[in-house]
Amino acid sequence: KAGVTQTPRYLIKTRGQQVTLSCSPISGHRSVSWYQQTPGQGLQFLFEYFSETQRNKGNFPGRFSGRQFSNSRSEMNVSTLELGDSALYLCASSRLAGDGELFFGEGSRLTVL
Amino acid sequence: GEDVEQSLFLSVREGDSSVINCTYTDSSSTYLYWYKQEPGAGLQLLTYIFSNMDMKQDQRLTVLLNKKDKHLSLRIADTQTGDSAIYFCAEAPGGYNKLIFGAGTRLAVHP
C-alpha cells in the first residue's frame, strides 16, 4: 500500500511569507505527527494529531501550527517565515498513537531566502 | 531531562558486523526505535523494540535493550555498501508518538 505522502517536496520562500505543507498518512492510520530536521538542531518534534485533535506539541513558537482533517490528512503552516525555518519537515503516521509502527514520509524541504 | 545520545560516526569493512550504540534517559518509553536515513530521503523505520523485551531479531538486524543501563544497540550483520547511511535511535516517552531522536550515527561501509 502507499506510504506517507508529503507535498510539496521542495519549496523556496522569502522571509515574512507563510507556507503550508501537506501530509497524507498511510491508509487506515489516524495519528499524524510532524518533525523538523535541521543540521544544527537535528530532529525535533513539532506536534501530533489524532482524530482531528492535537494531542502533543513541541517547543516551537506559535508561528507553527497544524491541523488534521476528518480523512486523517494533515497540514502544517508556518507564518512569518524566518531564515532559521529552513529545514526538512517530516510527517509520520501510525494506526494508533504509540503502537510502535511509526512511518515517515520523504519530507518537504523548505528553503527560506 | 530527555536526551538520546549516539556516537556520530562508525566505519566498517564490507561483510563485517556493525554495532551502533545509543543511550536514552526516559524509562517511561514504551517503544525504542531505529531509523535509517539516506541522503536526500526521509526516515525509514528499520525496527523497533517494546520496552519489556531484551532482544529483537529481524533478518540481518539485531536490537539489544538493557533497561537497567538505558542502553540500546543495533547490530547489522554482513554489512553491505547499501547500508551506508545515517542511523537514528529514538525513544518515545509516555508511549506517545512524540519521539526524541539522537543526533544520528553516520555509518560508512568500505570495501
Short mmCIF file of C-alpha atoms in Angstrom, two decimals:
data_model
loop_
_atom_site.label_atom_id
_atom_site.label_comp_id
_atom_site.label_asym_id
_atom_site.label_seq_id
_atom_site.Cartn_x
_atom_site.Cartn_y
_atom_site.Cartn_z
CA LYS A 1 0.00 0.00 0.00
CA ALA A 2 1.05 3.60 -0.46
CA GLY A 3 3.33 5.15 2.14
CA VAL A 4 3.15 8.55 3.77
CA THR A 5 2.92 11.20 1.07
CA GLN A 6 4.13 14.73 1.58
CA THR A 7 3.67 17.67 -0.74
CA PRO A 8 5.36 19.72 -1.96
CA ARG A 9 8.74 18.01 -1.84
CA TYR A 10 10.72 21.20 -2.33
CA LEU A 11 9.83 24.84 -1.99
CA ILE A 12 11.53 28.20 -1.71
CA LYS A 13 10.04 31.12 0.16
CA THR A 14 11.23 34.51 1.30
CA ARG A 15 11.31 35.90 4.80
CA GLY A 16 7.95 37.07 6.05
CA GLN A 17 5.93 34.79 3.80
CA GLN A 18 3.88 31.88 5.03
CA VAL A 19 3.87 28.26 3.90
CA THR A 20 1.51 25.30 4.10
CA LEU A 21 2.75 21.73 3.91
CA SER A 22 0.53 18.73 3.36
CA CYS A 23 0.74 15.15 4.57
CA SER A 24 -1.39 12.17 3.55
CA PRO A 25 -0.93 9.30 6.01
CA ILE A 26 -0.94 5.61 5.19
CA SER A 27 -4.48 4.38 4.63
CA GLY A 28 -6.05 3.42 7.95
CA HIS A 29 -3.62 5.47 10.03
CA ARG A 30 -5.21 8.01 12.32
CA SER A 31 -2.20 9.53 14.04
CA VAL A 32 -0.09 12.09 12.20
CA SER A 33 2.94 13.79 13.69
CA TRP A 34 5.33 16.39 12.33
CA TYR A 35 9.06 16.85 12.82
CA GLN A 36 11.59 19.45 11.80
CA GLN A 37 15.09 18.36 10.79
CA THR A 38 17.96 20.86 10.62
CA PRO A 39 21.73 20.33 10.64
CA GLY A 40 22.08 22.29 13.87
CA GLN A 41 19.16 21.04 15.94
CA GLY A 42 18.63 17.61 14.45
CA LEU A 43 15.17 16.07 14.52
CA GLN A 44 12.66 17.91 16.68
CA PHE A 45 9.03 17.12 17.35
CA LEU A 46 6.52 19.76 16.27
CA PHE A 47 3.08 18.31 17.01
CA GLU A 48 0.87 15.25 16.81
CA TYR A 49 -2.73 14.91 15.74
CA PHE A 50 -5.13 12.07 16.33
CA SER A 51 -8.73 12.10 15.14
CA GLU A 52 -8.51 15.80 14.29
CA THR A 53 -7.28 16.74 17.79
CA GLN A 54 -3.82 17.98 18.66
CA ARG A 55 -2.53 15.67 21.37
CA ASN A 56 1.06 16.80 21.80
CA LYS A 57 3.00 19.91 20.92
CA GLY A 58 6.74 20.54 20.86
CA ASN A 59 8.64 23.65 21.86
CA PHE A 60 8.08 25.75 18.79
CA PRO A 61 6.68 29.30 18.56
CA GLY A 62 3.08 29.96 17.73
CA ARG A 63 4.03 30.68 14.11
CA PHE A 64 3.99 26.92 13.67
CA SER A 65 0.52 25.45 13.54
CA GLY A 66 -1.21 22.43 12.16
CA ARG A 67 -4.49 20.69 11.71
CA GLN A 68 -5.91 17.34 10.78
CA PHE A 69 -8.93 16.67 8.64
CA SER A 70 -11.61 14.02 9.01
CA ASN A 71 -9.85 11.83 6.43
CA SER A 72 -6.70 11.96 8.62
CA ARG A 73 -4.78 14.11 6.15
CA SER A 74 -2.82 16.82 7.90
CA GLU A 75 -1.41 20.22 7.09
CA MET A 76 1.12 22.34 8.90
CA ASN A 77 1.52 26.04 8.45
CA VAL A 78 4.40 28.34 9.24
CA SER A 79 3.65 32.05 9.20
CA THR A 80 6.08 34.97 9.02
CA LEU A 81 8.93 32.79 7.84
CA GLU A 82 12.41 33.32 9.20
CA LEU A 83 15.72 32.17 7.74
CA GLY A 84 16.02 29.66 10.57
CA ASP A 85 12.86 27.90 9.42
CA SER A 86 14.80 26.44 6.51
CA ALA A 87 14.61 22.72 7.17
CA LEU A 88 13.33 19.35 6.13
CA TYR A 89 9.82 18.91 7.51
CA LEU A 90 8.90 15.30 8.05
CA CYS A 91 5.49 13.83 8.59
CA ALA A 92 4.92 10.46 10.23
CA SER A 93 1.83 8.33 10.61
CA SER A 94 0.72 5.37 12.68
CA ARG A 95 -2.51 3.47 13.12
CA LEU A 96 -2.77 4.48 16.74
CA ALA A 97 -0.56 6.58 18.92
CA GLY A 98 2.37 4.78 20.44
CA ASP A 99 1.87 1.43 18.75
CA GLY A 100 5.43 1.12 17.58
CA GLU A 101 4.87 1.27 13.85
CA LEU A 102 5.56 4.90 13.04
CA PHE A 103 6.31 5.52 9.37
CA PHE A 104 7.78 8.66 7.87
CA GLY A 105 7.33 10.33 4.53
CA GLU A 106 10.12 11.67 2.33
CA GLY A 107 9.71 15.17 3.72
CA SER A 108 9.20 18.68 2.40
CA ARG A 109 12.41 20.66 2.06
CA LEU A 110 11.79 24.33 2.77
CA THR A 111 14.35 26.98 1.92
CA VAL A 112 13.76 30.49 3.23
CA LEU A 113 15.70 33.28 1.48
CA GLY B 1 15.62 15.69 31.15
CA GLU B 2 15.05 13.95 27.87
CA ASP B 3 18.16 13.16 25.90
CA VAL B 4 19.25 10.46 23.48
CA GLU B 5 22.94 10.05 22.76
CA GLN B 6 24.71 8.25 19.96
CA SER B 7 28.24 8.19 18.66
CA LEU B 8 28.44 10.28 15.50
CA PHE B 9 30.48 8.10 13.18
CA LEU B 10 31.21 4.42 12.53
CA SER B 11 33.35 2.94 9.78
CA VAL B 12 33.26 -0.78 8.96
CA ARG B 13 34.52 -3.08 6.27
CA GLU B 14 32.04 -4.69 3.91
CA GLY B 15 31.00 -8.10 5.22
CA ASP B 16 31.77 -7.26 8.85
CA SER B 17 29.16 -6.63 11.54
CA SER B 18 28.28 -3.08 12.57
CA VAL B 19 27.16 -2.18 16.06
CA ILE B 20 25.58 1.20 16.69
CA ASN B 21 25.02 2.18 20.30
CA CYS B 22 22.55 4.55 21.90
CA THR B 23 21.69 5.67 25.42
CA TYR B 24 18.36 7.17 26.39
CA THR B 25 17.03 8.74 29.53
CA ASP B 26 13.28 8.23 29.88
CA SER B 27 12.34 4.94 31.49
CA SER B 28 8.69 5.51 30.56
CA SER B 29 9.44 4.98 26.88
CA THR B 30 7.25 2.13 25.69
CA TYR B 31 8.99 1.70 22.38
CA LEU B 32 12.51 2.41 21.20
CA TYR B 33 13.19 2.87 17.54
CA TRP B 34 15.89 2.63 14.93
CA TYR B 35 15.52 4.62 11.73
CA LYS B 36 17.76 4.86 8.67
CA GLN B 37 18.16 7.98 6.57
CA GLU B 38 19.87 8.04 3.20
CA PRO B 39 20.96 11.31 1.56
CA GLY B 40 18.04 13.45 0.49
CA ALA B 41 15.48 10.98 1.81
CA GLY B 42 13.09 10.69 4.72
CA LEU B 43 13.37 8.30 7.63
CA GLN B 44 12.97 4.60 7.04
CA LEU B 45 11.73 2.57 10.00
CA LEU B 46 14.23 -0.27 10.41
CA THR B 47 12.93 -1.84 13.56
CA TYR B 48 11.56 -1.07 16.99
CA ILE B 49 11.57 -2.87 20.30
CA PHE B 50 8.97 -2.92 23.02
CA SER B 51 10.35 -1.95 26.40
CA ASN B 52 9.58 -5.31 28.00
CA MET B 53 11.84 -7.11 25.53
CA ASP B 54 15.58 -7.64 25.80
CA MET B 55 16.27 -8.56 22.22
CA LYS B 56 14.64 -8.50 18.82
CA GLN B 57 16.00 -10.03 15.65
CA ASP B 58 14.85 -9.24 12.14
CA GLN B 59 16.90 -10.76 9.33
CA ARG B 60 20.32 -9.05 9.47
CA LEU B 61 19.26 -6.71 12.27
CA THR B 62 19.53 -7.45 15.98
CA VAL B 63 18.40 -4.99 18.62
CA LEU B 64 19.55 -5.35 22.22
CA LEU B 65 17.92 -3.41 25.04
CA ASN B 66 19.41 -3.01 28.51
CA LYS B 67 16.74 -1.23 30.51
CA LYS B 68 18.83 -1.01 33.65
CA ASP B 69 21.52 0.99 31.86
CA LYS B 70 19.07 2.60 29.38
CA HIS B 71 21.25 1.31 26.57
CA LEU B 72 20.08 0.27 23.12
CA SER B 73 22.17 -1.19 20.34
CA LEU B 74 21.62 -2.11 16.71
CA ARG B 75 23.75 -4.81 15.15
CA ILE B 76 23.83 -5.17 11.38
CA ALA B 77 25.25 -8.49 10.26
CA ASP B 78 27.17 -8.83 6.98
CA THR B 79 27.22 -5.07 6.42
CA GLN B 80 26.90 -4.03 2.78
CA THR B 81 27.68 -0.79 0.96
CA GLY B 82 23.94 -0.19 0.70
CA ASP B 83 23.87 0.06 4.49
CA SER B 84 25.86 3.30 4.33
CA ALA B 85 23.53 5.92 5.80
CA ILE B 86 22.73 7.79 9.00
CA TYR B 87 21.08 5.72 11.72
CA PHE B 88 18.87 7.37 14.30
CA CYS B 89 17.90 5.99 17.65
CA ALA B 90 14.70 7.37 19.20
CA GLU B 91 12.71 6.97 22.38
CA ALA B 92 9.00 7.61 22.85
CA PRO B 93 8.38 8.89 26.38
CA GLY B 94 4.99 8.08 27.76
CA GLY B 95 4.23 5.78 24.87
CA TYR B 96 3.14 8.56 22.53
CA ASN B 97 4.39 9.45 19.08
CA LYS B 98 6.43 12.37 20.41
CA LEU B 99 9.80 10.83 19.59
CA ILE B 100 13.07 12.10 20.99
CA PHE B 101 15.84 11.43 18.50
CA GLY B 102 19.56 11.10 18.88
CA ALA B 103 21.87 13.10 16.62
CA GLY B 104 22.37 10.10 14.35
CA THR B 105 25.32 7.81 13.64
CA ARG B 106 26.83 8.03 10.19
CA LEU B 107 27.78 4.52 9.06
CA ALA B 108 30.41 4.30 6.33
CA VAL B 109 31.00 0.91 4.72
CA HIS B 110 34.23 0.45 2.80
CA PRO B 111 35.49 -2.44 0.68
#
